[in-house]
Amino acid sequence: MDGDQRAWPPRRRRAEEPEELYWDTEEEEPPWNPRAARAARRGLEPEDRPGPSWESLPPSARLYGAPADPGFRPVRRGVWRRRAGTVFVRVLALALAAALVTGLVVAAVRLATPEPQPGELSDSLAGVRLTLPPGWQEGKVPPVTGFTSVARDGGGSLVMARPMYGSVPDLAKAAKEAATRYSRLLLKGDQVSVVEDEPVAQGHTRALRASYDDIVNRPAYLRVTILTRNGRTALLVGLLQPEQAASRQALDAVLSSVR
């Protein structure tokens, strides 16, 4: 039927219906959601929207449209340089602050900790006094009979002093005899060589070095010094084992500090 699709004759109204005639028309199927109709009126019909099919879209995309792809937003080189410069400045500032704090702490510790004062070995019987560097301490009982004082460094070095009674006309000969005697008593080396033999102020000194054939004992060092002062004679003996350059210099410094 062309034109008007309404059926004839028109249907009479019921008493409760308005006076207008109702025509039998084919009613449109209501949309699944009233908002979809409003969305269709805004131009979101399937044939007007590009992209995926209307049926494949979720309800939110049907109502408000598919979300747009934000894409990649490139950052200009200048921005990266400014950011890198800011990070570098912050790191440098933190490093400088840490170094400053460390320096202040070290300075405070040094100021709070006084430098160790040198000790002294005083032997009134032998009539001598020796200056002891840091790390050296005066002992109570000498390990060899006849000596009246002793000092140790906590390692392998020691110094002993004792008086010598009677006259000593030849200090060099007396130093040689004393070095031989204490070498046999203390060193007991397989080979013993003379390192030094010379006069000193008001006395004489002789140094020996002992080596061993076995691989257990390391070389040892012995120095004997005899001094005559104010009519009194004193014998000083220094022993070092194992022999090392730094320890040997420290031992010689203690013996040469006698006064």
GROMACS .gro file of C-alpha atoms in nm:
model
  259
    1MET     CA    1   0.000   0.000   0.000
    2ASP     CA    2   0.152   0.331  -0.107
    3GLY     CA    3   0.129   0.649   0.085
    4ASP     CA    4  -0.051   0.623   0.408
    5GLN     CA    5   0.019   0.290   0.576
    6ARG     CA    6  -0.255   0.324   0.832
    7ALA     CA    7  -0.523   0.050   0.838
    8TRP     CA    8  -0.884   0.115   0.754
    9PRO     CA    9  -1.128   0.149   0.909
   10PRO     CA   10  -0.983   0.333   1.209
   11ARG     CA   11  -1.017   0.176   1.547
   12ARG     CA   12  -1.273   0.328   1.779
   13ARG     CA   13  -1.150   0.466   2.102
   14ARG     CA   14  -1.245   0.335   2.436
   15ALA     CA   15  -1.420   0.549   2.687
   16GLU     CA   16  -1.104   0.630   2.878
   17GLU     CA   17  -0.902   0.709   2.566
   18PRO     CA   18  -0.884   1.056   2.408
   19GLU     CA   19  -1.110   1.140   2.121
   20GLU     CA   20  -0.841   1.114   1.858
   21LEU     CA   21  -0.844   0.806   1.647
   22TYR     CA   22  -0.580   0.542   1.686
   23TRP     CA   23  -0.448   0.397   1.371
   24ASP     CA   24  -0.296   0.055   1.359
   25THR     CA   25   0.066   0.139   1.289
   26GLU     CA   26   0.378  -0.064   1.313
   27GLU     CA   27   0.537   0.052   1.636
   28GLU     CA   28   0.907   0.111   1.637
   29GLU     CA   29   1.110  -0.106   1.871
   30PRO     CA   30   1.229   0.113   2.156
   31PRO     CA   31   1.604   0.139   2.191
   32TRP     CA   32   1.778  -0.070   2.459
   33ASN     CA   33   1.857   0.244   2.652
   34PRO     CA   34   1.685   0.583   2.634
   35ARG     CA   35   2.029   0.751   2.624
   36ALA     CA   36   2.105   0.572   2.301
   37ALA     CA   37   1.832   0.769   2.129
   38ARG     CA   38   1.986   1.093   2.248
   39ALA     CA   39   2.324   0.974   2.132
   40ALA     CA   40   2.182   0.894   1.790
   41ARG     CA   41   2.039   1.243   1.764
   42ARG     CA   42   2.384   1.385   1.838
   43GLY     CA   43   2.517   1.225   1.523
   44LEU     CA   44   2.655   0.903   1.666
   45GLU     CA   45   2.462   0.677   1.434
   46PRO     CA   46   2.657   0.376   1.309
   47GLU     CA   47   2.667   0.503   0.953
   48ASP     CA   48   2.802   0.845   1.064
   49ARG     CA   49   3.082   0.722   1.296
   50PRO     CA   50   3.417   0.606   1.161
   51GLY     CA   51   3.607   0.323   1.324
   52PRO     CA   52   3.480  -0.006   1.461
   53SER     CA   53   3.125  -0.130   1.408
   54TRP     CA   54   2.845   0.000   1.626
   55GLU     CA   55   2.768  -0.343   1.768
   56SER     CA   56   3.130  -0.398   1.884
   57LEU     CA   57   3.144  -0.080   2.091
   58PRO     CA   58   3.079  -0.083   2.466
   59PRO     CA   59   2.783   0.115   2.602
   60SER     CA   60   3.007   0.404   2.711
   61ALA     CA   61   3.148   0.437   2.361
   62ARG     CA   62   2.801   0.426   2.212
   63LEU     CA   63   2.692   0.712   2.438
   64TYR     CA   64   3.003   0.932   2.439
   65GLY     CA   65   3.205   0.813   2.147
   66ALA     CA   66   3.524   0.607   2.130
   67PRO     CA   67   3.822   0.758   2.316
   68ALA     CA   68   4.069   0.934   2.094
   69ASP     CA   69   4.427   0.807   2.076
   70PRO     CA   70   4.644   1.063   2.257
   71GLY     CA   71   4.943   0.962   2.048
   72PHE     CA   72   5.309   1.018   2.139
   73ARG     CA   73   5.403   1.362   2.255
   74PRO     CA   74   5.769   1.415   2.182
   75VAL     CA   75   5.976   1.609   2.432
   76ARG     CA   76   6.208   1.866   2.289
   77ARG     CA   77   6.583   1.838   2.345
   78GLY     CA   78   6.591   2.155   2.544
   79VAL     CA   79   6.353   2.009   2.801
   80TRP     CA   80   6.571   1.700   2.849
   81ARG     CA   81   6.878   1.918   2.883
   82ARG     CA   82   6.713   2.135   3.145
   83ARG     CA   83   6.596   1.831   3.338
   84ALA     CA   84   6.938   1.665   3.320
   85GLY     CA   85   7.102   1.989   3.430
   86THR     CA   86   6.868   2.017   3.727
   87VAL     CA   87   6.939   1.658   3.836
   88PHE     CA   88   7.315   1.711   3.800
   89VAL     CA   89   7.304   2.028   4.011
   90ARG     CA   90   7.109   1.849   4.284
   91VAL     CA   91   7.347   1.552   4.289
   92LEU     CA   92   7.648   1.784   4.299
   93ALA     CA   93   7.497   1.981   4.587
   94LEU     CA   94   7.432   1.662   4.785
   95ALA     CA   95   7.789   1.540   4.723
   96LEU     CA   96   7.936   1.872   4.838
   97ALA     CA   97   7.718   1.870   5.149
   98ALA     CA   98   7.824   1.515   5.234
   99ALA     CA   99   8.192   1.602   5.184
  100LEU     CA  100   8.154   1.909   5.406
  101VAL     CA  101   7.988   1.709   5.682
  102THR     CA  102   8.258   1.441   5.662
  103GLY     CA  103   8.533   1.702   5.685
  104LEU     CA  104   8.372   1.864   5.987
  105VAL     CA  105   8.336   1.528   6.161
  106VAL     CA  106   8.701   1.436   6.096
  107ALA     CA  107   8.819   1.777   6.218
  108ALA     CA  108   8.608   1.749   6.532
  109VAL     CA  109   8.745   1.402   6.606
  110ARG     CA  110   9.102   1.522   6.561
  111LEU     CA  111   9.045   1.819   6.788
  112ALA     CA  112   8.876   1.606   7.051
  113THR     CA  113   9.148   1.339   7.042
  114PRO     CA  114   9.483   1.478   7.161
  115GLU     CA  115   9.805   1.357   7.007
  116PRO     CA  116   9.966   1.081   7.211
  117GLN     CA  117  10.253   1.209   7.416
  118PRO     CA  118  10.584   1.021   7.405
  119GLY     CA  119  10.661   0.811   7.708
  120GLU     CA  120  10.986   0.769   7.892
  121LEU     CA  121  11.191   0.484   8.030
  122SER     CA  122  11.376   0.601   8.338
  123ASP     CA  123  11.633   0.381   8.509
  124SER     CA  124  11.781   0.542   8.818
  125LEU     CA  125  12.014   0.249   8.886
  126ALA     CA  126  12.169   0.268   8.539
  127GLY     CA  127  12.148   0.647   8.538
  128VAL     CA  128  11.978   0.671   8.195
  129ARG     CA  129  11.649   0.788   8.049
  130LEU     CA  130  11.512   0.698   7.709
  131THR     CA  131  11.228   0.854   7.508
  132LEU     CA  132  10.957   0.604   7.408
  133PRO     CA  133  10.755   0.676   7.091
  134PRO     CA  134  10.378   0.612   7.075
  135GLY     CA  135  10.304   0.244   7.106
  136TRP     CA  136  10.594   0.174   7.342
  137GLN     CA  137  10.536   0.103   7.711
  138GLU     CA  138  10.760   0.048   8.008
  139GLY     CA  139  10.759  -0.309   8.136
  140LYS     CA  140  10.781  -0.433   8.491
  141VAL     CA  141  11.013  -0.734   8.480
  142PRO     CA  142  11.301  -0.758   8.229
  143PRO     CA  143  11.326  -1.100   8.059
  144VAL     CA  144  11.701  -1.124   8.123
  145THR     CA  145  11.856  -1.146   8.467
  146GLY     CA  146  12.069  -0.849   8.571
  147PHE     CA  147  11.876  -0.581   8.378
  148THR     CA  148  11.689  -0.326   8.585
  149SER     CA  149  11.438  -0.181   8.332
  150VAL     CA  150  11.264  -0.279   8.010
  151ALA     CA  151  11.032  -0.124   7.748
  152ARG     CA  152  10.835  -0.292   7.467
  153ASP     CA  153  10.644  -0.180   7.159
  154GLY     CA  154  10.378  -0.451   7.180
  155GLY     CA  155  10.535  -0.639   6.889
  156GLY     CA  156  10.877  -0.791   6.855
  157SER     CA  157  11.091  -0.503   6.984
  158LEU     CA  158  11.227  -0.443   7.332
  159VAL     CA  159  11.494  -0.232   7.502
  160MET     CA  160  11.666  -0.318   7.832
  161ALA     CA  161  11.905  -0.123   8.054
  162ARG     CA  162  12.132  -0.217   8.343
  163PRO     CA  163  12.427  -0.067   8.531
  164MET     CA  164  12.784  -0.196   8.482
  165TYR     CA  165  12.994  -0.198   8.797
  166GLY     CA  166  13.363  -0.138   8.800
  167SER     CA  167  13.581   0.053   8.558
  168VAL     CA  168  13.552  -0.005   8.181
  169PRO     CA  169  13.873   0.122   8.022
  170ASP     CA  170  13.796   0.001   7.668
  171LEU     CA  171  13.435   0.070   7.567
  172ALA     CA  172  13.473  -0.079   7.216
  173LYS     CA  173  13.607  -0.407   7.354
  174ALA     CA  174  13.338  -0.416   7.621
  175ALA     CA  175  13.066  -0.355   7.358
  176LYS     CA  176  13.205  -0.636   7.139
  177GLU     CA  177  13.213  -0.884   7.428
  178ALA     CA  178  12.861  -0.788   7.538
  179ALA     CA  179  12.727  -0.823   7.183
  180THR     CA  180  12.878  -1.172   7.147
  181ARG     CA  181  12.743  -1.283   7.484
  182TYR     CA  182  12.386  -1.165   7.429
  183SER     CA  183  12.387  -1.284   7.069
  184ARG     CA  184  12.449  -1.639   7.192
  185LEU     CA  185  12.192  -1.597   7.467
  186LEU     CA  186  11.912  -1.421   7.280
  187LEU     CA  187  11.965  -1.467   6.905
  188LYS     CA  188  12.115  -1.816   6.873
  189GLY     CA  189  12.149  -1.762   6.499
  190ASP     CA  190  12.304  -1.999   6.248
  191GLN     CA  191  12.485  -1.709   6.084
  192VAL     CA  192  12.558  -1.383   6.266
  193SER     CA  193  12.697  -1.078   6.089
  194VAL     CA  194  12.811  -0.739   6.217
  195VAL     CA  195  12.587  -0.458   6.088
  196GLU     CA  196  12.747  -0.165   6.270
  197ASP     CA  197  13.039  -0.110   6.509
  198GLU     CA  198  13.129   0.251   6.588
  199PRO     CA  199  13.181   0.494   6.875
  200VAL     CA  200  12.902   0.725   6.994
  201ALA     CA  201  12.898   1.022   7.229
  202GLN     CA  202  13.050   0.900   7.557
  203GLY     CA  203  13.028   0.538   7.452
  204HIS     CA  204  13.033   0.269   7.183
  205THR     CA  205  12.766   0.071   6.995
  206ARG     CA  206  12.767  -0.259   6.804
  207ALA     CA  207  12.477  -0.408   6.598
  208LEU     CA  208  12.439  -0.769   6.481
  209ARG     CA  209  12.204  -0.949   6.245
  210ALA     CA  210  12.125  -1.318   6.288
  211SER     CA  211  11.979  -1.547   6.020
  212TYR     CA  212  11.856  -1.905   6.045
  213ASP     CA  213  11.878  -2.209   5.820
  214ASP     CA  214  11.522  -2.324   5.890
  215ILE     CA  215  11.220  -2.162   5.731
  216VAL     CA  216  11.039  -2.095   6.058
  217ASN     CA  217  11.264  -1.836   6.224
  218ARG     CA  218  11.301  -1.506   6.048
  219PRO     CA  219  11.614  -1.285   6.079
  220ALA     CA  220  11.669  -1.109   6.413
  221TYR     CA  221  11.847  -0.787   6.507
  222LEU     CA  222  12.051  -0.699   6.817
  223ARG     CA  223  12.214  -0.370   6.919
  224VAL     CA  224  12.440  -0.321   7.224
  225THR     CA  225  12.543   0.024   7.348
  226ILE     CA  226  12.775   0.104   7.643
  227LEU     CA  227  12.780   0.458   7.785
  228THR     CA  228  12.996   0.621   8.055
  229ARG     CA  229  12.858   0.933   8.223
  230ASN     CA  230  12.953   1.101   8.546
  231GLY     CA  231  13.166   0.807   8.647
  232ARG     CA  232  12.886   0.557   8.591
  233THR     CA  233  12.863   0.299   8.313
  234ALA     CA  234  12.536   0.173   8.168
  235LEU     CA  235  12.462  -0.109   7.924
  236LEU     CA  236  12.173  -0.083   7.680
  237VAL     CA  237  12.050  -0.380   7.474
  238GLY     CA  238  11.791  -0.360   7.196
  239LEU     CA  239  11.635  -0.673   7.042
  240LEU     CA  240  11.412  -0.706   6.736
  241GLN     CA  241  11.260  -1.017   6.583
  242PRO     CA  242  11.155  -1.047   6.308
  243GLU     CA  243  11.374  -0.781   6.154
  244GLN     CA  244  11.193  -0.519   5.950
  245ALA     CA  245  11.318  -0.187   5.819
  246ALA     CA  246  11.061   0.032   5.995
  247SER     CA  247  11.086  -0.156   6.327
  248ARG     CA  248  11.464  -0.148   6.310
  249GLN     CA  249  11.467   0.230   6.263
  250ALA     CA  250  11.228   0.274   6.556
  251LEU     CA  251  11.448   0.058   6.781
  252ASP     CA  252  11.761   0.252   6.687
  253ALA     CA  253  11.577   0.580   6.754
  254VAL     CA  254  11.486   0.470   7.107
  255LEU     CA  255  11.846   0.370   7.185
  256SER     CA  256  11.987   0.692   7.042
  257SER     CA  257  11.748   0.903   7.255
  258VAL     CA  258  11.933   0.809   7.572
  259ARG     CA  259  12.023   1.099   7.801
   0.00000   0.00000   0.00000
